[in-house]
Amino acid sequence: MKLLKCTPTKGEDGENNYTNVVEMISDDPSELKSKATDLCRLMGVEPAPWCSRYPIMGEKEVKSNHEWIMELSNGISFAIEK
């Protein structure tokens, strides 16, 4: 699993794009969550609660590689990816 730091940027057409940086690789989700909390403190931002990502219900099944998401007040988010 990977801990990604997702930073929003504006594209040339004004759309939101994200720059993803792999911060850590581990098989332990708790270790990845702890690292994200440490990175929040280093950035001077209060850590937010983690939200799990479930498949969207409906006719088409949508699969996401993201297991957990933490969205911060400064627009940056952390994602734990399979």
PDB file of N, CA and C in Angstrom:
ATOM      1  N   MET A   1       0.847  -1.170   0.000  1.00  0.00           N
ATOM      2  CA  MET A   1       0.000   0.000   0.000  1.00  0.00           C
ATOM      3  C   MET A   1       0.897   1.238   0.000  1.00  0.00           C
ATOM      4  N   LYS A   2       0.324   2.346  -0.501  1.00  0.00           N
ATOM      5  CA  LYS A   2       1.082   3.592  -0.604  1.00  0.00           C
ATOM      6  C   LYS A   2       0.328   4.719   0.086  1.00  0.00           C
ATOM      7  N   LEU A   3       1.080   5.615   0.716  1.00  0.00           N
ATOM      8  CA  LEU A   3       0.527   6.859   1.234  1.00  0.00           C
ATOM      9  C   LEU A   3       0.836   7.943   0.213  1.00  0.00           C
ATOM     10  N   LEU A   4      -0.212   8.544  -0.350  1.00  0.00           N
ATOM     11  CA  LEU A   4      -0.054   9.605  -1.344  1.00  0.00           C
ATOM     12  C   LEU A   4      -0.426  10.949  -0.742  1.00  0.00           C
ATOM     13  N   LYS A   5       0.375  11.960  -1.027  1.00  0.00           N
ATOM     14  CA  LYS A   5       0.032  13.339  -0.685  1.00  0.00           C
ATOM     15  C   LYS A   5      -0.479  13.975  -1.969  1.00  0.00           C
ATOM     16  N   CYS A   6      -1.730  14.421  -1.960  1.00  0.00           N
ATOM     17  CA  CYS A   6      -2.388  14.958  -3.159  1.00  0.00           C
ATOM     18  C   CYS A   6      -2.548  16.467  -2.996  1.00  0.00           C
ATOM     19  N   THR A   7      -1.833  17.223  -3.819  1.00  0.00           N
ATOM     20  CA  THR A   7      -1.854  18.681  -3.748  1.00  0.00           C
ATOM     21  C   THR A   7      -2.618  19.229  -4.950  1.00  0.00           C
ATOM     22  N   PRO A   8      -3.659  20.058  -4.693  1.00  0.00           N
ATOM     23  CA  PRO A   8      -4.433  20.597  -5.817  1.00  0.00           C
ATOM     24  C   PRO A   8      -3.663  21.678  -6.574  1.00  0.00           C
ATOM     25  N   THR A   9      -3.795  21.664  -7.889  1.00  0.00           N
ATOM     26  CA  THR A   9      -3.225  22.695  -8.753  1.00  0.00           C
ATOM     27  C   THR A   9      -4.266  23.031  -9.815  1.00  0.00           C
ATOM     28  N   LYS A  10      -4.199  24.237 -10.333  1.00  0.00           N
ATOM     29  CA  LYS A  10      -5.112  24.648 -11.406  1.00  0.00           C
ATOM     30  C   LYS A  10      -4.455  24.380 -12.752  1.00  0.00           C
ATOM     31  N   GLY A  11      -5.191  23.709 -13.624  1.00  0.00           N
ATOM     32  CA  GLY A  11      -4.701  23.460 -14.972  1.00  0.00           C
ATOM     33  C   GLY A  11      -4.843  24.706 -15.824  1.00  0.00           C
ATOM     34  N   GLU A  12      -4.303  24.661 -17.022  1.00  0.00           N
ATOM     35  CA  GLU A  12      -4.384  25.803 -17.936  1.00  0.00           C
ATOM     36  C   GLU A  12      -5.823  26.143 -18.286  1.00  0.00           C
ATOM     37  N   ASP A  13      -6.688  25.130 -18.292  1.00  0.00           N
ATOM     38  CA  ASP A  13      -8.088  25.354 -18.627  1.00  0.00           C
ATOM     39  C   ASP A  13      -8.929  25.690 -17.396  1.00  0.00           C
ATOM     40  N   GLY A  14      -8.287  25.872 -16.229  1.00  0.00           N
ATOM     41  CA  GLY A  14      -8.999  26.233 -15.012  1.00  0.00           C
ATOM     42  C   GLY A  14      -9.521  25.054 -14.213  1.00  0.00           C
ATOM     43  N   GLU A  15      -9.344  23.851 -14.730  1.00  0.00           N
ATOM     44  CA  GLU A  15      -9.818  22.672 -14.007  1.00  0.00           C
ATOM     45  C   GLU A  15      -8.862  22.321 -12.877  1.00  0.00           C
ATOM     46  N   ASN A  16      -9.425  21.696 -11.833  1.00  0.00           N
ATOM     47  CA  ASN A  16      -8.595  21.239 -10.722  1.00  0.00           C
ATOM     48  C   ASN A  16      -7.846  19.980 -11.120  1.00  0.00           C
ATOM     49  N   ASN A  17      -6.554  20.001 -10.928  1.00  0.00           N
ATOM     50  CA  ASN A  17      -5.703  18.832 -11.118  1.00  0.00           C
ATOM     51  C   ASN A  17      -5.018  18.557  -9.787  1.00  0.00           C
ATOM     52  N   TYR A  18      -4.524  17.357  -9.622  1.00  0.00           N
ATOM     53  CA  TYR A  18      -3.818  17.013  -8.390  1.00  0.00           C
ATOM     54  C   TYR A  18      -2.436  16.485  -8.717  1.00  0.00           C
ATOM     55  N   THR A  19      -1.460  16.943  -7.950  1.00  0.00           N
ATOM     56  CA  THR A  19      -0.111  16.417  -8.026  1.00  0.00           C
ATOM     57  C   THR A  19       0.024  15.408  -6.899  1.00  0.00           C
ATOM     58  N   ASN A  20       0.291  14.157  -7.234  1.00  0.00           N
ATOM     59  CA  ASN A  20       0.396  13.092  -6.242  1.00  0.00           C
ATOM     60  C   ASN A  20       1.855  12.730  -6.013  1.00  0.00           C
ATOM     61  N   VAL A  21       2.236  12.670  -4.738  1.00  0.00           N
ATOM     62  CA  VAL A  21       3.591  12.296  -4.349  1.00  0.00           C
ATOM     63  C   VAL A  21       3.492  11.116  -3.390  1.00  0.00           C
ATOM     64  N   VAL A  22       4.241  10.057  -3.657  1.00  0.00           N
ATOM     65  CA  VAL A  22       4.269   8.905  -2.751  1.00  0.00           C
ATOM     66  C   VAL A  22       5.143   9.273  -1.555  1.00  0.00           C
ATOM     67  N   GLU A  23       4.534   9.307  -0.372  1.00  0.00           N
ATOM     68  CA  GLU A  23       5.253   9.660   0.851  1.00  0.00           C
ATOM     69  C   GLU A  23       5.812   8.436   1.565  1.00  0.00           C
ATOM     70  N   MET A  24       5.126   7.284   1.417  1.00  0.00           N
ATOM     71  CA  MET A  24       5.558   6.085   2.136  1.00  0.00           C
ATOM     72  C   MET A  24       4.915   4.859   1.512  1.00  0.00           C
ATOM     73  N   ILE A  25       5.603   3.729   1.596  1.00  0.00           N
ATOM     74  CA  ILE A  25       5.061   2.444   1.149  1.00  0.00           C
ATOM     75  C   ILE A  25       5.130   1.485   2.333  1.00  0.00           C
ATOM     76  N   SER A  26       4.007   0.822   2.622  1.00  0.00           N
ATOM     77  CA  SER A  26       3.953  -0.124   3.737  1.00  0.00           C
ATOM     78  C   SER A  26       2.761  -1.048   3.547  1.00  0.00           C
ATOM     79  N   ASP A  27       2.816  -2.224   4.151  1.00  0.00           N
ATOM     80  CA  ASP A  27       1.678  -3.144   4.148  1.00  0.00           C
ATOM     81  C   ASP A  27       0.744  -2.894   5.324  1.00  0.00           C
ATOM     82  N   ASP A  28       1.130  -1.989   6.229  1.00  0.00           N
ATOM     83  CA  ASP A  28       0.364  -1.717   7.441  1.00  0.00           C
ATOM     84  C   ASP A  28      -0.366  -0.377   7.320  1.00  0.00           C
ATOM     85  N   PRO A  29      -1.708  -0.383   7.172  1.00  0.00           N
ATOM     86  CA  PRO A  29      -2.458   0.872   7.051  1.00  0.00           C
ATOM     87  C   PRO A  29      -2.288   1.787   8.260  1.00  0.00           C
ATOM     88  N   SER A  30      -2.143   1.223   9.451  1.00  0.00           N
ATOM     89  CA  SER A  30      -1.965   2.038  10.661  1.00  0.00           C
ATOM     90  C   SER A  30      -0.665   2.834  10.600  1.00  0.00           C
ATOM     91  N   GLU A  31       0.372   2.223  10.069  1.00  0.00           N
ATOM     92  CA  GLU A  31       1.659   2.898   9.917  1.00  0.00           C
ATOM     93  C   GLU A  31       1.541   4.054   8.916  1.00  0.00           C
ATOM     94  N   LEU A  32       0.811   3.836   7.835  1.00  0.00           N
ATOM     95  CA  LEU A  32       0.609   4.888   6.831  1.00  0.00           C
ATOM     96  C   LEU A  32      -0.209   6.043   7.407  1.00  0.00           C
ATOM     97  N   LYS A  33      -1.237   5.726   8.189  1.00  0.00           N
ATOM     98  CA  LYS A  33      -2.060   6.767   8.819  1.00  0.00           C
ATOM     99  C   LYS A  33      -1.234   7.580   9.809  1.00  0.00           C
ATOM    100  N   SER A  34      -0.378   6.916  10.556  1.00  0.00           N
ATOM    101  CA  SER A  34       0.486   7.597  11.517  1.00  0.00           C
ATOM    102  C   SER A  34       1.456   8.540  10.806  1.00  0.00           C
ATOM    103  N   LYS A  35       2.008   8.106   9.688  1.00  0.00           N
ATOM    104  CA  LYS A  35       2.920   8.945   8.900  1.00  0.00           C
ATOM    105  C   LYS A  35       2.192  10.184   8.381  1.00  0.00           C
ATOM    106  N   ALA A  36       0.946  10.022   7.930  1.00  0.00           N
ATOM    107  CA  ALA A  36       0.163  11.164   7.447  1.00  0.00           C
ATOM    108  C   ALA A  36      -0.073  12.166   8.571  1.00  0.00           C
ATOM    109  N   THR A  37      -0.356  11.676   9.772  1.00  0.00           N
ATOM    110  CA  THR A  37      -0.553  12.558  10.924  1.00  0.00           C
ATOM    111  C   THR A  37       0.728  13.329  11.222  1.00  0.00           C
ATOM    112  N   ASP A  38       1.875  12.658  11.162  1.00  0.00           N
ATOM    113  CA  ASP A  38       3.161  13.329  11.371  1.00  0.00           C
ATOM    114  C   ASP A  38       3.400  14.405  10.313  1.00  0.00           C
ATOM    115  N   LEU A  39       3.065  14.113   9.060  1.00  0.00           N
ATOM    116  CA  LEU A  39       3.240  15.092   7.980  1.00  0.00           C
ATOM    117  C   LEU A  39       2.327  16.296   8.177  1.00  0.00           C
ATOM    118  N   CYS A  40       1.119  16.074   8.684  1.00  0.00           N
ATOM    119  CA  CYS A  40       0.206  17.187   8.981  1.00  0.00           C
ATOM    120  C   CYS A  40       0.841  18.119  10.005  1.00  0.00           C
ATOM    121  N   ARG A  41       1.393  17.545  11.051  1.00  0.00           N
ATOM    122  CA  ARG A  41       2.030  18.353  12.102  1.00  0.00           C
ATOM    123  C   ARG A  41       3.210  19.144  11.544  1.00  0.00           C
ATOM    124  N   LEU A  42       3.994  18.521  10.664  1.00  0.00           N
ATOM    125  CA  LEU A  42       5.122  19.226  10.049  1.00  0.00           C
ATOM    126  C   LEU A  42       4.654  20.398   9.188  1.00  0.00           C
ATOM    127  N   MET A  43       3.475  20.259   8.563  1.00  0.00           N
ATOM    128  CA  MET A  43       2.914  21.333   7.731  1.00  0.00           C
ATOM    129  C   MET A  43       2.180  22.370   8.575  1.00  0.00           C
ATOM    130  N   GLY A  44       1.984  22.090   9.877  1.00  0.00           N
ATOM    131  CA  GLY A  44       1.266  23.012  10.749  1.00  0.00           C
ATOM    132  C   GLY A  44      -0.236  22.971  10.548  1.00  0.00           C
ATOM    133  N   VAL A  45      -0.752  21.829  10.116  1.00  0.00           N
ATOM    134  CA  VAL A  45      -2.185  21.661   9.850  1.00  0.00           C
ATOM    135  C   VAL A  45      -2.729  20.584  10.783  1.00  0.00           C
ATOM    136  N   GLU A  46      -3.911  20.832  11.325  1.00  0.00           N
ATOM    137  CA  GLU A  46      -4.559  19.847  12.190  1.00  0.00           C
ATOM    138  C   GLU A  46      -4.987  18.637  11.363  1.00  0.00           C
ATOM    139  N   PRO A  47      -4.615  17.418  11.784  1.00  0.00           N
ATOM    140  CA  PRO A  47      -5.052  16.219  11.051  1.00  0.00           C
ATOM    141  C   PRO A  47      -6.573  16.104  11.055  1.00  0.00           C
ATOM    142  N   ALA A  48      -7.126  15.620   9.975  1.00  0.00           N
ATOM    143  CA  ALA A  48      -8.577  15.427   9.842  1.00  0.00           C
ATOM    144  C   ALA A  48      -8.885  13.940  10.006  1.00  0.00           C
ATOM    145  N   PRO A  49     -10.157  13.607  10.227  1.00  0.00           N
ATOM    146  CA  PRO A  49     -10.512  12.181  10.319  1.00  0.00           C
ATOM    147  C   PRO A  49     -10.334  11.478   8.969  1.00  0.00           C
ATOM    148  N   TRP A  50     -10.037  10.198   9.021  1.00  0.00           N
ATOM    149  CA  TRP A  50      -9.937   9.378   7.818  1.00  0.00           C
ATOM    150  C   TRP A  50     -11.329   8.943   7.397  1.00  0.00           C
ATOM    151  N   CYS A  51     -11.588   8.930   6.103  1.00  0.00           N
ATOM    152  CA  CYS A  51     -12.857   8.444   5.544  1.00  0.00           C
ATOM    153  C   CYS A  51     -12.541   7.263   4.636  1.00  0.00           C
ATOM    154  N   SER A  52     -13.302   6.195   4.798  1.00  0.00           N
ATOM    155  CA  SER A  52     -13.090   5.051   3.906  1.00  0.00           C
ATOM    156  C   SER A  52     -13.836   5.295   2.611  1.00  0.00           C
ATOM    157  N   ARG A  53     -13.333   4.737   1.545  1.00  0.00           N
ATOM    158  CA  ARG A  53     -13.956   4.883   0.226  1.00  0.00           C
ATOM    159  C   ARG A  53     -14.660   3.589  -0.128  1.00  0.00           C
ATOM    160  N   TYR A  54     -15.946   3.672  -0.348  1.00  0.00           N
ATOM    161  CA  TYR A  54     -16.740   2.502  -0.722  1.00  0.00           C
ATOM    162  C   TYR A  54     -17.097   2.600  -2.200  1.00  0.00           C
ATOM    163  N   PRO A  55     -17.335   1.483  -2.862  1.00  0.00           N
ATOM    164  CA  PRO A  55     -17.777   1.540  -4.260  1.00  0.00           C
ATOM    165  C   PRO A  55     -19.092   2.315  -4.371  1.00  0.00           C
ATOM    166  N   ILE A  56     -19.252   3.055  -5.427  1.00  0.00           N
ATOM    167  CA  ILE A  56     -20.486   3.796  -5.666  1.00  0.00           C
ATOM    168  C   ILE A  56     -21.563   2.802  -6.064  1.00  0.00           C
ATOM    169  N   MET A  57     -22.707   2.910  -5.418  1.00  0.00           N
ATOM    170  CA  MET A  57     -23.805   1.988  -5.706  1.00  0.00           C
ATOM    171  C   MET A  57     -24.540   2.454  -6.965  1.00  0.00           C
ATOM    172  N   GLY A  58     -25.053   1.548  -7.699  1.00  0.00           N
ATOM    173  CA  GLY A  58     -25.786   1.863  -8.913  1.00  0.00           C
ATOM    174  C   GLY A  58     -25.614   0.741  -9.911  1.00  0.00           C
ATOM    175  N   GLU A  59     -25.959   1.030 -11.139  1.00  0.00           N
ATOM    176  CA  GLU A  59     -25.869   0.007 -12.179  1.00  0.00           C
ATOM    177  C   GLU A  59     -24.426  -0.359 -12.501  1.00  0.00           C
ATOM    178  N   LYS A  60     -23.550   0.638 -12.519  1.00  0.00           N
ATOM    179  CA  LYS A  60     -22.149   0.379 -12.849  1.00  0.00           C
ATOM    180  C   LYS A  60     -21.322   0.388 -11.567  1.00  0.00           C
ATOM    181  N   GLU A  61     -20.529  -0.645 -11.413  1.00  0.00           N
ATOM    182  CA  GLU A  61     -19.642  -0.703 -10.260  1.00  0.00           C
ATOM    183  C   GLU A  61     -18.384   0.100 -10.567  1.00  0.00           C
ATOM    184  N   VAL A  62     -18.043   1.006  -9.666  1.00  0.00           N
ATOM    185  CA  VAL A  62     -16.850   1.823  -9.821  1.00  0.00           C
ATOM    186  C   VAL A  62     -15.856   1.388  -8.754  1.00  0.00           C
ATOM    187  N   LYS A  63     -14.667   1.025  -9.173  1.00  0.00           N
ATOM    188  CA  LYS A  63     -13.648   0.595  -8.221  1.00  0.00           C
ATOM    189  C   LYS A  63     -12.598   1.689  -8.092  1.00  0.00           C
ATOM    190  N   SER A  64     -12.196   1.926  -6.861  1.00  0.00           N
ATOM    191  CA  SER A  64     -11.172   2.915  -6.579  1.00  0.00           C
ATOM    192  C   SER A  64      -9.961   2.219  -5.983  1.00  0.00           C
ATOM    193  N   ASN A  65      -8.792   2.713  -6.282  1.00  0.00           N
ATOM    194  CA  ASN A  65      -7.578   2.195  -5.657  1.00  0.00           C
ATOM    195  C   ASN A  65      -7.374   2.778  -4.267  1.00  0.00           C
ATOM    196  N   HIS A  66      -8.131   3.843  -3.947  1.00  0.00           N
ATOM    197  CA  HIS A  66      -7.978   4.495  -2.657  1.00  0.00           C
ATOM    198  C   HIS A  66      -8.811   3.789  -1.599  1.00  0.00           C
ATOM    199  N   GLU A  67      -8.145   3.370  -0.524  1.00  0.00           N
ATOM    200  CA  GLU A  67      -8.817   2.712   0.596  1.00  0.00           C
ATOM    201  C   GLU A  67      -9.302   3.740   1.612  1.00  0.00           C
ATOM    202  N   TRP A  68      -8.464   4.741   1.898  1.00  0.00           N
ATOM    203  CA  TRP A  68      -8.758   5.755   2.905  1.00  0.00           C
ATOM    204  C   TRP A  68      -8.353   7.123   2.366  1.00  0.00           C
ATOM    205  N   ILE A  69      -9.098   8.159   2.777  1.00  0.00           N
ATOM    206  CA  ILE A  69      -8.817   9.537   2.365  1.00  0.00           C
ATOM    207  C   ILE A  69      -8.864  10.435   3.601  1.00  0.00           C
ATOM    208  N   MET A  70      -7.909  11.372   3.704  1.00  0.00           N
ATOM    209  CA  MET A  70      -7.944  12.416   4.722  1.00  0.00           C
ATOM    210  C   MET A  70      -7.861  13.743   3.987  1.00  0.00           C
ATOM    211  N   GLU A  71      -8.907  14.570   4.087  1.00  0.00           N
ATOM    212  CA  GLU A  71      -8.927  15.869   3.419  1.00  0.00           C
ATOM    213  C   GLU A  71      -8.657  16.955   4.450  1.00  0.00           C
ATOM    214  N   LEU A  72      -7.631  17.768   4.200  1.00  0.00           N
ATOM    215  CA  LEU A  72      -7.216  18.798   5.141  1.00  0.00           C
ATOM    216  C   LEU A  72      -7.831  20.147   4.799  1.00  0.00           C
ATOM    217  N   SER A  73      -7.817  21.052   5.784  1.00  0.00           N
ATOM    218  CA  SER A  73      -8.419  22.375   5.605  1.00  0.00           C
ATOM    219  C   SER A  73      -7.675  23.223   4.575  1.00  0.00           C
ATOM    220  N   ASN A  74      -6.410  22.925   4.297  1.00  0.00           N
ATOM    221  CA  ASN A  74      -5.637  23.710   3.329  1.00  0.00           C
ATOM    222  C   ASN A  74      -5.776  23.206   1.890  1.00  0.00           C
ATOM    223  N   GLY A  75      -6.669  22.217   1.675  1.00  0.00           N
ATOM    224  CA  GLY A  75      -6.909  21.704   0.328  1.00  0.00           C
ATOM    225  C   GLY A  75      -6.088  20.475  -0.023  1.00  0.00           C
ATOM    226  N   ILE A  76      -5.035  20.222   0.727  1.00  0.00           N
ATOM    227  CA  ILE A  76      -4.212  19.028   0.505  1.00  0.00           C
ATOM    228  C   ILE A  76      -4.937  17.825   1.087  1.00  0.00           C
ATOM    229  N   SER A  77      -4.774  16.679   0.467  1.00  0.00           N
ATOM    230  CA  SER A  77      -5.358  15.459   1.026  1.00  0.00           C
ATOM    231  C   SER A  77      -4.319  14.346   1.001  1.00  0.00           C
ATOM    232  N   PHE A  78      -4.533  13.384   1.871  1.00  0.00           N
ATOM    233  CA  PHE A  78      -3.720  12.175   1.899  1.00  0.00           C
ATOM    234  C   PHE A  78      -4.611  11.015   1.521  1.00  0.00           C
ATOM    235  N   ALA A  79      -4.077  10.091   0.748  1.00  0.00           N
ATOM    236  CA  ALA A  79      -4.828   8.903   0.334  1.00  0.00           C
ATOM    237  C   ALA A  79      -3.964   7.673   0.564  1.00  0.00           C
ATOM    238  N   ILE A  80      -4.605   6.626   1.059  1.00  0.00           N
ATOM    239  CA  ILE A  80      -3.941   5.334   1.171  1.00  0.00           C
ATOM    240  C   ILE A  80      -4.465   4.494   0.021  1.00  0.00           C
ATOM    241  N   GLU A  81      -3.550   4.092  -0.832  1.00  0.00           N
ATOM    242  CA  GLU A  81      -3.887   3.398  -2.073  1.00  0.00           C
ATOM    243  C   GLU A  81      -3.422   1.951  -2.003  1.00  0.00           C
ATOM    244  N   LYS A  82      -4.235   1.051  -2.600  1.00  0.00           N
ATOM    245  CA  LYS A  82      -3.872  -0.376  -2.648  1.00  0.00           C
ATOM    246  C   LYS A  82      -2.605  -0.568  -3.443  1.00  0.00           C
TER     247      LYS A  82
END
